[in-house]
Coordinates of C-alpha atoms and ligand atoms in Angstrom, one line a residue:
M206 CA -3.2 12.2 26.9
A207 CA -5.3 12.2 23.5
V208 CA -2.9 9.9 20.6
R209 CA -4.6 11.2 17.1
Y210 CA -4.2 8.9 13.9
S211 CA -3.9 11.1 11.2
Y212 CA -0.6 13.3 11.4
L213 CA -1.1 15.3 8.0
R214 CA -2.0 18.6 9.8
Q215 CA 1.9 18.5 11.3
Q216 CA 3.4 17.5 7.9
F217 CA 2.9 20.2 5.6
A218 CA 2.6 22.5 8.8
N219 CA 5.4 24.4 8.1
C220 CA 7.2 23.8 4.4
P221 CA 7.8 27.1 3.3
E222 CA 10.1 26.0 0.4
L223 CA 7.1 24.0 -1.1
W224 CA 5.1 26.7 -1.7
D225 CA 7.5 29.0 -3.0
Q226 CA 8.8 26.2 -5.3
L227 CA 4.5 26.0 -5.8
R228 CA 4.5 29.8 -6.1
T229 CA 7.8 29.4 -9.1
F230 CA 5.3 26.4 -11.1
V231 CA 2.5 27.9 -10.9
S232 CA 4.1 31.1 -12.7
T233 CA 5.3 29.2 -15.3
G234 CA 2.1 27.2 -16.5
D235 CA 3.4 23.7 -17.4
F236 CA 0.9 22.0 -15.8
T237 CA 0.4 18.4 -18.0
L238 CA 3.3 16.3 -18.1
G239 CA 5.3 19.1 -17.0
K240 CA 9.1 18.9 -16.6
P241 CA 8.8 18.9 -12.7
L242 CA 6.7 15.4 -13.7
Q243 CA 9.9 14.3 -15.2
E244 CA 11.8 15.1 -12.6
F245 CA 9.7 13.6 -10.4
E246 CA 9.8 10.7 -12.9
R247 CA 13.9 9.8 -12.4
N248 CA 13.3 10.5 -8.6
F249 CA 11.4 8.3 -8.3
S250 CA 13.4 6.0 -10.1
S251 CA 16.5 6.4 -8.4
L252 CA 15.1 5.7 -5.4
M253 CA 13.4 2.6 -6.3
T254 CA 16.8 1.7 -8.0
V255 CA 14.4 0.8 -11.3
P256 CA 15.0 2.0 -14.8
Y257 CA 11.3 3.5 -15.6
S258 CA 9.0 5.4 -13.7
V259 CA 5.4 6.3 -14.7
G260 CA 3.2 9.0 -13.1
V261 CA -0.4 8.5 -13.2
N262 CA -3.4 9.9 -11.3
S263 CA -3.6 7.4 -8.4
G264 CA -2.6 3.7 -7.4
T265 CA -5.6 2.1 -8.8
D266 CA -5.3 3.5 -12.0
A267 CA -1.5 2.2 -11.8
I268 CA -2.4 -1.4 -11.3
K269 CA -4.6 -1.3 -14.2
I270 CA -2.9 0.6 -16.7
A271 CA 0.2 -1.7 -15.8
L272 CA -2.3 -4.7 -16.3
K273 CA -3.7 -3.6 -19.5
A274 CA -0.2 -2.6 -20.9
L275 CA 1.2 -6.3 -19.9
G276 CA -1.6 -8.1 -22.1
V277 CA -4.2 -8.3 -19.7
N278 CA -8.1 -8.6 -21.0
P279 CA -11.3 -8.7 -20.4
G280 CA -12.5 -12.4 -18.6
D281 CA -9.0 -13.1 -18.2
E282 CA -8.6 -14.3 -14.4
V283 CA -6.3 -12.5 -12.0
I284 CA -5.3 -13.8 -8.4
T285 CA -4.6 -11.5 -6.0
A286 CA -4.9 -11.4 -1.6
A287 CA -8.6 -11.6 -0.5
N288 CA -7.6 -9.1 1.9
T289 CA -6.9 -5.8 0.4
F290 CA -8.0 -2.5 0.4
V291 CA -11.0 -2.3 -2.5
A292 CA -8.8 -0.4 -5.0
T293 CA -6.7 -3.6 -5.8
V294 CA -10.0 -5.5 -7.0
G295 CA -11.3 -2.6 -8.6
A296 CA -8.5 -2.0 -10.9
I297 CA -8.7 -5.3 -11.9
N298 CA -12.3 -5.2 -12.6
E299 CA -12.0 -1.6 -14.1
I300 CA -10.4 -3.6 -17.5
G301 CA -12.5 -6.5 -17.3
A302 CA -10.7 -8.8 -15.5
I303 CA -11.8 -11.2 -12.8
P304 CA -10.4 -11.0 -9.5
V305 CA -9.8 -14.3 -8.0
F306 CA -8.8 -14.6 -4.2
V307 CA -6.4 -16.6 -2.4
D308 CA -5.9 -16.7 1.6
V309 CA -3.4 -14.5 3.4
D310 CA -0.8 -16.0 5.8
E311 CA -0.3 -13.9 9.3
T312 CA 1.9 -10.9 7.9
F313 CA -1.3 -9.8 6.2
C314 CA 0.0 -11.0 3.0
M315 CA -1.0 -13.8 0.0
N316 CA -0.2 -17.0 1.4
V317 CA 2.2 -18.3 -1.4
D318 CA 1.7 -21.8 -0.8
L319 CA -1.8 -21.6 -1.7
I320 CA -1.5 -19.8 -5.5
E321 CA -1.4 -23.1 -7.7
S322 CA -4.7 -24.1 -6.3
A323 CA -6.2 -21.3 -7.7
I324 CA -5.1 -21.3 -11.4
T325 CA -7.1 -22.1 -14.2
S326 CA -6.6 -22.6 -17.8
R327 CA -8.2 -18.3 -17.7
T328 CA -5.6 -17.0 -15.1
R329 CA -3.5 -14.1 -16.9
A330 CA -1.5 -12.4 -14.2
I331 CA -0.9 -12.6 -10.4
V332 CA -1.2 -8.8 -8.5
P333 CA 0.3 -9.3 -5.0
V334 CA -0.6 -7.3 -2.3
H335 CA 2.3 -5.8 0.1
F336 CA -0.3 -5.2 2.3
T337 CA 0.6 -3.1 5.6
G338 CA 3.7 -2.8 4.7
Y339 CA 5.2 -5.8 5.0
M340 CA 5.8 -8.1 1.2
T341 CA 4.7 -10.9 -0.2
K342 CA 7.0 -13.8 -0.5
M343 CA 8.3 -12.2 -4.2
D344 CA 11.0 -15.3 -5.3
R345 CA 7.8 -18.1 -5.2
V346 CA 5.5 -15.3 -6.5
M347 CA 7.9 -14.9 -9.5
E348 CA 8.6 -19.0 -9.7
I349 CA 5.0 -19.5 -9.8
A350 CA 4.5 -17.0 -12.5
K351 CA 7.1 -18.5 -14.7
K352 CA 6.2 -21.7 -14.3
Y353 CA 2.6 -20.8 -15.5
G354 CA 3.3 -17.9 -18.1
L355 CA 1.5 -15.6 -16.3
V356 CA 2.1 -11.6 -15.8
V357 CA 3.0 -10.3 -12.5
V358 CA 2.1 -6.5 -11.6
E359 CA 3.0 -6.1 -7.2
D360 CA 0.3 -3.2 -5.5
A361 CA 3.1 -2.0 -3.8
C362 CA 1.0 0.7 -2.7
Q363 CA 1.4 0.7 0.9
A364 CA 5.0 -1.2 0.8
I365 CA 7.8 2.0 -0.4
L366 CA 11.3 0.9 0.6
A367 CA 10.0 -2.4 2.0
E368 CA 12.3 -5.2 1.2
W369 CA 12.0 -8.9 1.0
K370 CA 15.4 -10.7 0.8
G371 CA 17.4 -7.8 0.0
E372 CA 15.3 -6.7 -3.2
K373 CA 13.0 -3.5 -2.6
S374 CA 9.4 -3.7 -3.4
G375 CA 8.6 -2.7 -6.9
T376 CA 11.6 -4.4 -8.3
W377 CA 9.8 -8.0 -8.5
G378 CA 7.4 -8.2 -10.7
D379 CA 6.4 -7.1 -14.5
A380 CA 5.3 -4.0 -13.3
A381 CA 4.8 -2.4 -9.6
A382 CA 2.2 -0.2 -8.5
F383 CA 2.6 2.8 -5.7
S384 CA -0.1 5.4 -4.5
L385 CA 0.5 8.8 -3.5
H386 CA -3.0 9.2 -1.8
P387 CA -2.1 11.7 1.6
L388 CA -2.7 8.8 3.3
K389 CA 0.4 6.7 2.2
N390 CA 4.0 6.8 3.5
L391 CA 5.0 8.8 0.3
N392 CA 1.8 10.9 -0.1
V393 CA 1.4 14.4 -2.3
W394 CA -1.9 16.7 -1.8
S395 CA -4.1 15.0 -4.0
D396 CA -4.6 11.2 -5.9
G397 CA -1.5 10.0 -7.5
G398 CA 0.1 6.8 -8.4
M399 CA 3.5 5.4 -10.0
I400 CA 3.8 2.7 -12.3
V401 CA 8.0 1.0 -12.5
T402 CA 9.5 -1.2 -14.2
K403 CA 12.5 -2.9 -15.9
S404 CA 11.3 -2.8 -19.0
K405 CA 12.0 -0.3 -21.8
E406 CA 9.1 -1.6 -23.6
L407 CA 6.7 -1.4 -21.2
D408 CA 7.4 2.1 -19.6
S409 CA 6.2 2.8 -23.6
R410 CA 3.3 1.4 -23.6
L411 CA 2.3 2.9 -19.9
R412 CA 3.1 6.2 -21.6
L413 CA 1.2 6.2 -24.4
L414 CA -1.7 4.5 -22.5
R415 CA -1.8 6.8 -19.4
N416 CA -2.3 10.0 -22.1
H417 CA -5.1 8.6 -24.1
G418 CA -3.2 6.6 -26.1
L419 CA -1.4 9.1 -28.6
A420 CA 2.0 9.1 -28.9
D421 CA 1.6 12.9 -30.3
R422 CA -0.5 15.7 -30.8
D423 CA -1.8 14.5 -33.6
H424 CA -1.6 10.4 -33.8
V425 CA -3.6 8.2 -31.6
V426 CA -1.9 4.5 -31.7
E427 CA -4.4 2.6 -29.6
L428 CA -7.4 4.1 -27.4
G429 CA -6.0 4.6 -23.4
F430 CA -7.0 7.0 -20.6
N431 CA -6.7 10.6 -19.1
S432 CA -4.6 8.8 -16.3
R433 CA -1.6 11.5 -15.8
L434 CA 0.4 12.3 -12.6
D435 CA -0.9 16.2 -12.1
T436 CA 2.4 18.3 -12.3
F437 CA 1.2 20.6 -9.7
Q438 CA 1.5 17.1 -7.4
A439 CA 4.8 16.0 -8.7
V440 CA 6.0 19.0 -7.3
V441 CA 5.4 18.2 -4.1
G442 CA 6.4 14.9 -4.6
N443 CA 10.2 16.2 -5.7
W444 CA 9.9 18.5 -2.5
L445 CA 9.4 15.0 -0.3
I446 CA 11.6 12.3 -1.7
P447 CA 14.2 13.2 0.2
Q448 CA 12.4 12.7 3.2
A449 CA 11.2 9.2 1.6
V450 CA 14.1 6.8 3.5
D451 CA 14.0 9.0 6.6
I452 CA 10.1 8.6 7.0
S453 CA 10.4 4.5 6.7
E454 CA 13.1 4.4 9.3
K455 CA 11.3 6.5 11.7
R456 CA 8.0 4.1 11.0
I457 CA 10.3 1.2 11.4
A458 CA 11.8 2.4 14.7
N459 CA 8.4 3.5 16.0
A460 CA 7.0 -0.2 14.9
K461 CA 9.8 -1.2 17.2
K462 CA 9.2 0.4 20.3
L463 CA 5.5 -0.5 20.2
D464 CA 6.3 -3.7 20.0
Q465 CA 8.6 -4.2 23.1
G466 CA 5.8 -2.7 25.0
F467 CA 3.3 -4.9 23.6
L468 CA 5.6 -8.0 24.5
E469 CA 4.8 -7.2 28.5
I470 CA 1.1 -7.3 27.5
P471 CA 0.2 -11.1 26.9
Q472 CA -3.2 -10.2 26.0
I473 CA -1.5 -8.6 22.6
R474 CA 0.4 -10.7 19.9
I475 CA 2.6 -9.5 17.6
P476 CA 2.7 -11.1 13.6
E477 CA 5.7 -12.5 13.2
R478 CA 8.5 -10.0 12.3
P479 CA 10.1 -12.2 9.3
K480 CA 14.4 -11.7 9.7
D481 CA 14.5 -11.3 5.2
M482 CA 11.7 -8.6 5.4
R483 CA 11.9 -5.1 5.8
V484 CA 8.9 -4.1 6.5
V485 CA 8.2 -0.2 6.3
Y486 CA 4.4 -0.4 8.7
H487 CA 2.1 1.5 6.4
L488 CA 0.2 0.2 8.7
Y489 CA 0.9 -1.2 12.5
I490 CA -0.9 -4.2 13.1
V491 CA -1.3 -6.7 16.1
Y492 CA -3.5 -9.2 17.1
A493 CA -6.0 -8.6 20.5
E494 CA -8.2 -10.3 23.1
K495 CA -11.2 -8.9 23.2
R496 CA -10.9 -6.5 20.0
D497 CA -14.3 -4.7 19.6
Q498 CA -13.8 -4.1 23.6
L499 CA -10.1 -3.0 23.6
L500 CA -10.9 -0.7 20.5
N501 CA -13.9 1.3 22.1
Y502 CA -11.3 1.7 25.3
C503 CA -8.4 3.1 23.1
V504 CA -11.2 5.5 21.1
S505 CA -12.3 6.0 24.2
K506 CA -9.4 7.7 25.5
G507 CA -8.8 9.4 22.9
V508 CA -6.5 7.1 21.6
E509 CA -7.4 6.6 18.0
A510 CA -6.7 2.9 17.1
K511 CA -8.7 1.8 14.1
I512 CA -9.6 -1.9 12.2
H513 CA -8.5 -2.4 8.9
Y514 CA -10.5 -3.6 7.5
P515 CA -13.6 -5.2 9.6
I516 CA -15.1 -6.5 6.4
P517 CA -12.9 -8.1 4.5
I518 CA -13.0 -7.6 0.4
Y519 CA -14.2 -10.4 -0.2
R520 CA -17.4 -10.5 2.1
Q521 CA -18.3 -7.0 0.7
Q522 CA -22.0 -6.6 -0.9
A523 CA -20.5 -5.6 -4.4
L524 CA -18.8 -8.9 -4.9
T525 CA -20.8 -11.7 -3.6
S526 CA -21.6 -13.0 -7.2
L527 CA -18.0 -13.5 -7.4
V528 CA -17.3 -15.4 -4.8
K529 CA -20.3 -17.1 -4.3
D530 CA -19.6 -19.1 -1.2
L531 CA -15.9 -19.6 -0.7
V532 CA -14.3 -18.9 2.3
F533 CA -11.4 -17.5 3.3
P534 CA -10.2 -18.6 7.0
E535 CA -7.1 -16.5 8.1
T536 CA -8.7 -13.1 6.5
D537 CA -11.9 -13.8 8.4
Y538 CA -9.7 -14.3 11.2
Q539 CA -8.2 -11.1 11.2
A540 CA -11.2 -9.2 10.5
R541 CA -12.2 -10.8 13.6
N542 CA -9.0 -9.8 15.6
I543 CA -6.5 -7.3 14.2
I544 CA -6.6 -3.6 15.6
S545 CA -3.9 -0.8 14.3
F546 CA -2.3 1.7 16.2
P547 CA -0.6 5.1 15.1
C548 CA 2.5 4.5 13.5
D549 CA 4.1 7.4 11.3
Q550 CA 6.8 9.7 11.6
H551 CA 5.1 12.0 13.6
L552 CA 4.5 10.2 16.6
S553 CA 6.6 11.1 19.5
S554 CA 7.9 8.7 22.0
A555 CA 5.5 10.2 24.5
E556 CA 2.5 9.3 22.5
I557 CA 4.1 6.0 22.1
S558 CA 4.0 5.2 25.2
E559 CA 0.4 6.8 26.5
I560 CA -0.7 3.8 23.3
V561 CA 1.2 1.0 24.9
Q562 CA -0.3 2.2 28.5
T563 CA -3.6 3.2 27.2
V564 CA -3.7 -0.8 25.9
G565 CA -2.6 -2.6 29.3
D566 CA -5.2 -0.4 31.5
F567 CA -7.5 -2.0 29.2
Y568 CA -6.4 -5.1 30.3
R569 CA -6.2 -4.8 33.9
E570 CA -9.2 -2.7 34.6
E571 CA -10.8 -6.0 32.4
S572 CA -9.2 -8.4 35.0
N573 CA -10.3 -6.5 37.8
A574 CA -14.0 -6.3 36.7
S575 CA -13.9 -10.3 36.2
Ligands
LIG189 C1 -4.5 2.7 -1.6 C2 -4.5 1.5 -2.2 C3 -4.5 1.3 -3.2 C4 -4.7 2.6 -4.7 O1 -4.1 3.9 -4.1 P1 -5.3 5.3 -4.8 O2 -3.9 5.9 -5.3 O3 -5.5 5.6 -3.5 O4 -5.9 4.9 -5.9 C5 -4.2 0.1 -4.2 N1 -3.9 -0.9 -2.9 C6 -3.7 -1.1 -1.8 C7 -3.3 -1.9 -1.0 C8 -4.3 0.3 -1.6 O5 -3.6 0.4 0.1

């Protein structure tokens, strides 16, 4: 039995009521900053339990615009995790700021004990990345930010509805960025992003910056960006948002089943599952012996495992002049030993058993061969 990684063909295979809503919407012509976008921003705020949500055209722009709105300037240093998707670093770079990396801990997020040693007189912000659906230990991040007078933008693009100590991702920092990209847990049909904040002033500035700095049709208050969330995508978002909690619960349940299966396989090590953390498993990752052979074996059997990521961002060619000879051992260890399996809300119990069975078969065949 093959187990696919992407569930996108299943997710929107049967949604006649969404097609009806889209047809009605198109006939209104309300395409930019339209009414469904305002509705989606309200719906997103209540889902996240924050007062303000601003739709932008990607998760990358959400990070970039939040940093700019919080006063991060060209030449300022921004601390972030050494293991993240390129977008975090791209967003920091786009406003002329300088990314400064901190190694991760075994839960794939920034090791908060290493932040202070990365702070210099030029540090202006911290962008913790809640990578894979785990959360950065945000109480500690906020303590450090307060002590050094830094602003914090959470990169929560992979962690919608994750929690640390009972508080949701996105509710800790000065602002937080979410992505609505098709491959994220709450996904629309194109690029899309959301910024959340508790500050009314920041909300106003974010709204200006995402729409060219236009206070109204005729007045440009400061130069900004063209980065509005498409109202068409907001219609999709409004249809999806009532399913968001259920999606996260299904992923958590699937991760539990995979964990139970993998507990029987000594060559697989399950990362710490901290008690105080609600992990939402945007990615389901374990540590594996003979990782590369296991990956090839799984793929040859039709079980689409992946590596997130084989080359850590800080070791990418584009960053060599920035990083110089720094080394982040935990990030490097993960790049060599991690493997991701499907864990999404559309995965069946039979598919979960197939994943565990295939991994078990690999190690059984290995030990017979030696
Ligand atoms: C997806 C992602 C982003 C950017 O989101 P886009 O909507 O694709 O621009 C940023 N950070 C992380 C960690 C992501 O996974």
